[in-house]
PDB file of C-alpha atoms in Angstrom:
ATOM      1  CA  UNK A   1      15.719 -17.122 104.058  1.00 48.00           C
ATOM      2  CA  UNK A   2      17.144 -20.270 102.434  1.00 55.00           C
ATOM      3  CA  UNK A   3      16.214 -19.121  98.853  1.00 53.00           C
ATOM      4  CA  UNK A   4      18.005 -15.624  99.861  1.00 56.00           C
ATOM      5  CA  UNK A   5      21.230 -17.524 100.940  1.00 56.00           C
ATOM      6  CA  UNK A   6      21.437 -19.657  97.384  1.00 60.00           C
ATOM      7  CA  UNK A   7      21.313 -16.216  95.719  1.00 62.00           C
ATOM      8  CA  UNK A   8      24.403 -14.871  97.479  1.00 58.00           C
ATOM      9  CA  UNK A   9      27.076 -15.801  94.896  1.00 72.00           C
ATOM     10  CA  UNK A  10      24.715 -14.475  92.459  1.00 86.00           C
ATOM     11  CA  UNK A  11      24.945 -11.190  95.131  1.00 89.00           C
ATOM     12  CA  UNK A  12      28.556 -11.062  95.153  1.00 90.00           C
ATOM     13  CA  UNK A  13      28.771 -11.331  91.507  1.00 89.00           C
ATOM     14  CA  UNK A  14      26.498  -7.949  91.229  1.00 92.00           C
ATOM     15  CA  UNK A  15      28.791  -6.309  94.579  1.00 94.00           C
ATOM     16  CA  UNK A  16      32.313  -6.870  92.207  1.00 93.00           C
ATOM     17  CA  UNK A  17      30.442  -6.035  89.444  1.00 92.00           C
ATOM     18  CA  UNK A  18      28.956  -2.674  90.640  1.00 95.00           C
ATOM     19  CA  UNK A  19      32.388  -2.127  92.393  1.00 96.00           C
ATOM     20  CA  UNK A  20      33.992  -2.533  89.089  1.00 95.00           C
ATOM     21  CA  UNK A  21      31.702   0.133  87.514  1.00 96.00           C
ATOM     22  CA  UNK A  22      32.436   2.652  90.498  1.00 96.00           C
ATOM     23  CA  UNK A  23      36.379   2.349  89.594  1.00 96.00           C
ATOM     24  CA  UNK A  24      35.722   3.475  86.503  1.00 95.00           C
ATOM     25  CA  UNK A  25      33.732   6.245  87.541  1.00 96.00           C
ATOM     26  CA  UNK A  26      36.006   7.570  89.916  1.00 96.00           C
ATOM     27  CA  UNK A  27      38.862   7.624  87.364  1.00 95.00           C
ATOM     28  CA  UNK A  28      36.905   9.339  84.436  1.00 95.00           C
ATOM     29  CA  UNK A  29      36.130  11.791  87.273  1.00 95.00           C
ATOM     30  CA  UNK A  30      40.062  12.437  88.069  1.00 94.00           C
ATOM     31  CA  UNK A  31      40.294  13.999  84.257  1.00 92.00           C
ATOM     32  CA  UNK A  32      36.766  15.290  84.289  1.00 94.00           C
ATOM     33  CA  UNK A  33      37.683  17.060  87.743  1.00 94.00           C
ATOM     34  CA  UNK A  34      41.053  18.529  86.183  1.00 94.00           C
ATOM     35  CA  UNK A  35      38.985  19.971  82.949  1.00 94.00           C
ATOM     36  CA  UNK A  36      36.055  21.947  85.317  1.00 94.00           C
ATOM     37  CA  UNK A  37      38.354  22.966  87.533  1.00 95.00           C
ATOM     38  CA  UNK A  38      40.692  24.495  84.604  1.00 95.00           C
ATOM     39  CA  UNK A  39      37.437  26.165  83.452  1.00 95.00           C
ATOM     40  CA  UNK A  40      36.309  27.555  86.638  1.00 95.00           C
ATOM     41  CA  UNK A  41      36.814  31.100  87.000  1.00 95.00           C
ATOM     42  CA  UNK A  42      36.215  31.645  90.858  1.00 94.00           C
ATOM     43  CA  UNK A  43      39.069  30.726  92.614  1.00 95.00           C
ATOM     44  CA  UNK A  44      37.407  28.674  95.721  1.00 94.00           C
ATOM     45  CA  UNK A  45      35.295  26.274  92.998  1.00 94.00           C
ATOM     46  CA  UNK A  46      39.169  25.780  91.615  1.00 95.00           C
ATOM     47  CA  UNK A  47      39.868  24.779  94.763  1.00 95.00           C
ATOM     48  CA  UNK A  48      36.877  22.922  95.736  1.00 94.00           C
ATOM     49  CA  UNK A  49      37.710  21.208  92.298  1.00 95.00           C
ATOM     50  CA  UNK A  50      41.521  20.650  92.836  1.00 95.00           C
ATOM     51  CA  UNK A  51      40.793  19.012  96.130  1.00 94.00           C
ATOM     52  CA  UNK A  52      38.152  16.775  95.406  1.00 94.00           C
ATOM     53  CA  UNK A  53      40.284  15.400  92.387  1.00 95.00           C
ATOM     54  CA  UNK A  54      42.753  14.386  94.788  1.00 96.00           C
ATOM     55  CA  UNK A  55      40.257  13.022  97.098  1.00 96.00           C
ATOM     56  CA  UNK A  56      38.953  11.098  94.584  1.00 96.00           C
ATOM     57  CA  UNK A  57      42.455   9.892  94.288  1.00 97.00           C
ATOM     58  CA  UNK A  58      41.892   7.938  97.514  1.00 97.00           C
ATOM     59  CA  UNK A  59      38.651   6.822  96.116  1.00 97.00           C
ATOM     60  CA  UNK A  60      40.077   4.811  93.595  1.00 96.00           C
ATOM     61  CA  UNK A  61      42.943   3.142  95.556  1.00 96.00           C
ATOM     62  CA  UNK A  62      40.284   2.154  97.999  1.00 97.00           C
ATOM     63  CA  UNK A  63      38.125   0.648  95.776  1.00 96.00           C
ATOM     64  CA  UNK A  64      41.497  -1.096  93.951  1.00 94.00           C
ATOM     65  CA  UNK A  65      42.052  -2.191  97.814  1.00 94.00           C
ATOM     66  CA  UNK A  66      38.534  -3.576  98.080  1.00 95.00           C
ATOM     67  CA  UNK A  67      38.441  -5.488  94.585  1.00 94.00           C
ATOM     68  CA  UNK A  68      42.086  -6.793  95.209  1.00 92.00           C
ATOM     69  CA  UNK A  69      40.645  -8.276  98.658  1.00 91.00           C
ATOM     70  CA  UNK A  70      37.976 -10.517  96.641  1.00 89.00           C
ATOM     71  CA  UNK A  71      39.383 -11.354  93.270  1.00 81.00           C
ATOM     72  CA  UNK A  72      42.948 -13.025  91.917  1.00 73.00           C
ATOM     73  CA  UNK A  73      44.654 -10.445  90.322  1.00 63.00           C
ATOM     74  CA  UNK A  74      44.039  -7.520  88.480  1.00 65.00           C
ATOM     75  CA  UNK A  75      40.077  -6.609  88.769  1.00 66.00           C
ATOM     76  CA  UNK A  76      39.299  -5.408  85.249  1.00 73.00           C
ATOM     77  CA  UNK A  77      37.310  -2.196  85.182  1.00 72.00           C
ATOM     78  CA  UNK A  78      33.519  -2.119  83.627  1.00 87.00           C
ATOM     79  CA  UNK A  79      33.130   1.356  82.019  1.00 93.00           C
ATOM     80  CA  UNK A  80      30.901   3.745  83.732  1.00 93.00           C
ATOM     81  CA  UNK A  81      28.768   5.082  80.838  1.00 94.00           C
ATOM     82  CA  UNK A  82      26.343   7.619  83.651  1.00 94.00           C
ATOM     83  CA  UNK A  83      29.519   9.459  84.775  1.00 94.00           C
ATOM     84  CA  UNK A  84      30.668   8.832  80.893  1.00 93.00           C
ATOM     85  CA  UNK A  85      27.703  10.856  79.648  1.00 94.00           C
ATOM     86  CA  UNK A  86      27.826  13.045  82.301  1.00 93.00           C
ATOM     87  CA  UNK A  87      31.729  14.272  81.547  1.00 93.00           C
ATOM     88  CA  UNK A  88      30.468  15.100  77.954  1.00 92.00           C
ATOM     89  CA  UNK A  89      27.745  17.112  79.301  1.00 92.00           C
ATOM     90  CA  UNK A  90      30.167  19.351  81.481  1.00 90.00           C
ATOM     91  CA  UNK A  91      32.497  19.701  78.227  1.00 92.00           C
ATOM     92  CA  UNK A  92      29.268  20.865  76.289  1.00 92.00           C
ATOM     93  CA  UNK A  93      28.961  23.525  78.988  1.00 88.00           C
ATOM     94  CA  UNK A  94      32.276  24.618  78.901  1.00 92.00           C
ATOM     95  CA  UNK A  95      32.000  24.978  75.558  1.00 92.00           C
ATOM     96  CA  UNK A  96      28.774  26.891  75.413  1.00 93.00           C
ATOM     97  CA  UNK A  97      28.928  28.901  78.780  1.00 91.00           C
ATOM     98  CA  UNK A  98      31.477  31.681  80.312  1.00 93.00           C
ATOM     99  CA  UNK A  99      32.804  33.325  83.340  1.00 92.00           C
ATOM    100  CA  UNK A 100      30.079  33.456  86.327  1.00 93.00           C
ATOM    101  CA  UNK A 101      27.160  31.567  84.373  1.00 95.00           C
ATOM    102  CA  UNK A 102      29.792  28.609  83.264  1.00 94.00           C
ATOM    103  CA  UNK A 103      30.905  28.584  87.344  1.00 95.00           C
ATOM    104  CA  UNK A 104      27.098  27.900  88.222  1.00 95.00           C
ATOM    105  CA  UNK A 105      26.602  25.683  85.109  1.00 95.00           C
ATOM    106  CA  UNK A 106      29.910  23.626  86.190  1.00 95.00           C
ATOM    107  CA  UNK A 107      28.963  23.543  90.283  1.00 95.00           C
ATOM    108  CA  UNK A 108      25.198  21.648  88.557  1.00 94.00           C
ATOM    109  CA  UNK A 109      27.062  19.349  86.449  1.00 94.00           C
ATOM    110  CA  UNK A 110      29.631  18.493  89.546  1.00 94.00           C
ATOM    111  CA  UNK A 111      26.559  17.905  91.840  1.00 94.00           C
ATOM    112  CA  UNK A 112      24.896  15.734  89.444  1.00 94.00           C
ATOM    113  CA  UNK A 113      28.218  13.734  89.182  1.00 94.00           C
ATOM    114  CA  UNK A 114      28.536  13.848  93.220  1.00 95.00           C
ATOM    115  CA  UNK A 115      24.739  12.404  93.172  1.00 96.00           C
ATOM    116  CA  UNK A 116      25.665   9.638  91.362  1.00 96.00           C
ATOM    117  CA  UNK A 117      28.113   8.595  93.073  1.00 96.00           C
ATOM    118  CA  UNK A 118      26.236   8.666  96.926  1.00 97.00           C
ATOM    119  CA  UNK A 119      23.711   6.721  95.065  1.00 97.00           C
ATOM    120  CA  UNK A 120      26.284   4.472  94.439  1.00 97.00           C
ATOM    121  CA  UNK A 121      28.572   4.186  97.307  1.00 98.00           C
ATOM    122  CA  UNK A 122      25.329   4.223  99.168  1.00 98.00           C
ATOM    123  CA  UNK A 123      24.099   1.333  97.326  1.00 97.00           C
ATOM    124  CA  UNK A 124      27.815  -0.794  97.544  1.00 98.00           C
ATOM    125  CA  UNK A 125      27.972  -0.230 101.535  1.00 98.00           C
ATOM    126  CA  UNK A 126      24.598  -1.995 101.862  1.00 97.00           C
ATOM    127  CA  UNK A 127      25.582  -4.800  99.559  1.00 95.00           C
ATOM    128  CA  UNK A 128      28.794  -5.496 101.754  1.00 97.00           C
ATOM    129  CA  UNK A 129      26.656  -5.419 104.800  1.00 96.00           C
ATOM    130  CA  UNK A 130      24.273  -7.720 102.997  1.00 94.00           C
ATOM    131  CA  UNK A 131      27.273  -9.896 102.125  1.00 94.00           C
ATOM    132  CA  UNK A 132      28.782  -9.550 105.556  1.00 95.00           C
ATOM    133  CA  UNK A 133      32.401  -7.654 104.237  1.00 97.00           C
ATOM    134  CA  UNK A 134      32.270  -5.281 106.726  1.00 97.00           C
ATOM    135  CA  UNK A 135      35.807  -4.119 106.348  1.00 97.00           C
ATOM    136  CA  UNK A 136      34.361  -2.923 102.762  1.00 98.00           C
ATOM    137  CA  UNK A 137      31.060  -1.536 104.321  1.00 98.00           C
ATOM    138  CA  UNK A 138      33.175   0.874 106.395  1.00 98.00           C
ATOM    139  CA  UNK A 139      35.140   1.717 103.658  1.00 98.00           C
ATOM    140  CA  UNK A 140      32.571   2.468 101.616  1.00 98.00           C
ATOM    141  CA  UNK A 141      30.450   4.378 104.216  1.00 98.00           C
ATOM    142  CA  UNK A 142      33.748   6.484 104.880  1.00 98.00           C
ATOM    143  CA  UNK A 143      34.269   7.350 101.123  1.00 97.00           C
ATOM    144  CA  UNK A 144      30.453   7.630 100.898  1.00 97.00           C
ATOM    145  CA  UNK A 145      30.456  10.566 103.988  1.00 97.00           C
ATOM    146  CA  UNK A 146      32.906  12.346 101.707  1.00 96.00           C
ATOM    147  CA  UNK A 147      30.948  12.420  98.440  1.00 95.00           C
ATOM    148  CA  UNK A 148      28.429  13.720 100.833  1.00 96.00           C
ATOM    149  CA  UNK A 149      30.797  16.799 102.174  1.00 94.00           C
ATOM    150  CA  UNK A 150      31.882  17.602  98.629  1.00 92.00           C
ATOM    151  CA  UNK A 151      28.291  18.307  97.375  1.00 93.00           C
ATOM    152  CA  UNK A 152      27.556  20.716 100.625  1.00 93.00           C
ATOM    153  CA  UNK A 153      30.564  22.217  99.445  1.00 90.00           C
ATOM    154  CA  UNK A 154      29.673  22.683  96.145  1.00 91.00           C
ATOM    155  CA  UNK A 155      26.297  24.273  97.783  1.00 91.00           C
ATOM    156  CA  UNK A 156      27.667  26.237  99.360  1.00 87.00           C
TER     157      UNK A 156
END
């Protein structure tokens, strides 16, 4: 146990760090969400777009809220290069798909993106509980159920 305690700053270091990543994430989704949802063709994925671009919103001040809570000032962002690579892979299939097939094709490339990010929120909840912030772990947990209810919609 004592070697796991010294490691804690080193912990917390890898918590901002991985928070700082999911910021970025979240915002590269806000313009990624805008451009599927402009290329949808079904009305209710528009809408299943349109809202989880302004739920994602919330995302972001949260995680601003969280970072602001543990760090002096402005918490600079660490580019997200999975949801970075993943953006350019939905504008390759808006590009190369249309009408029904691109609806499917952009519903895969949103689920991939939702994914990602339970992976992540998933993983960032059980480093605050680790790390005893469990202000942040209920945060995260909260914005983590979402993520989960916007892939079931996009199942559905």
């Amino acid at each position: 146990m004592k070697l796991f305690i010294e490691q804690l700053p080193t912990l917390k270091a890898l918590y901002m760090n991985q928070l700082r990543i999911a910021l970025s994430a979240e915002e590269e989704l806000v313009s990624g969400l805008e451009k599927m949802r402009d290329a949808a063709t079904d009305q209710q994925l528009r809408d299943v777009f349109c809202s989880h671009q302004q739920e994602t919103k919330v995302h972001i001040a949260r995680l601003q809220r969280i970072l602001s809570q543990h760090v002096n000032g402005e918490a600079d962002e660490i580019k997200c290069k999975a949801v970075s690579g993943l953006i350019h892979e939905g504008d390759d299939l808006i590009q190369e798909c249309k009408g029904t097939v691109r609806d499917v094709g952009l519903i895969v490339a949103a689920q991939r993106g939702e994914h990602y990010e339970m992976a992540t929120y998933g993983s960032l909840r059980n480093l605050a509980r680790v790390l005893e912030f469990t202000g942040d772990a209920e945060t995260l947990e909260q914005t983590l159920q979402e993520e989960e209810t916007a892939d079931h919609l996009l199942t559905s």
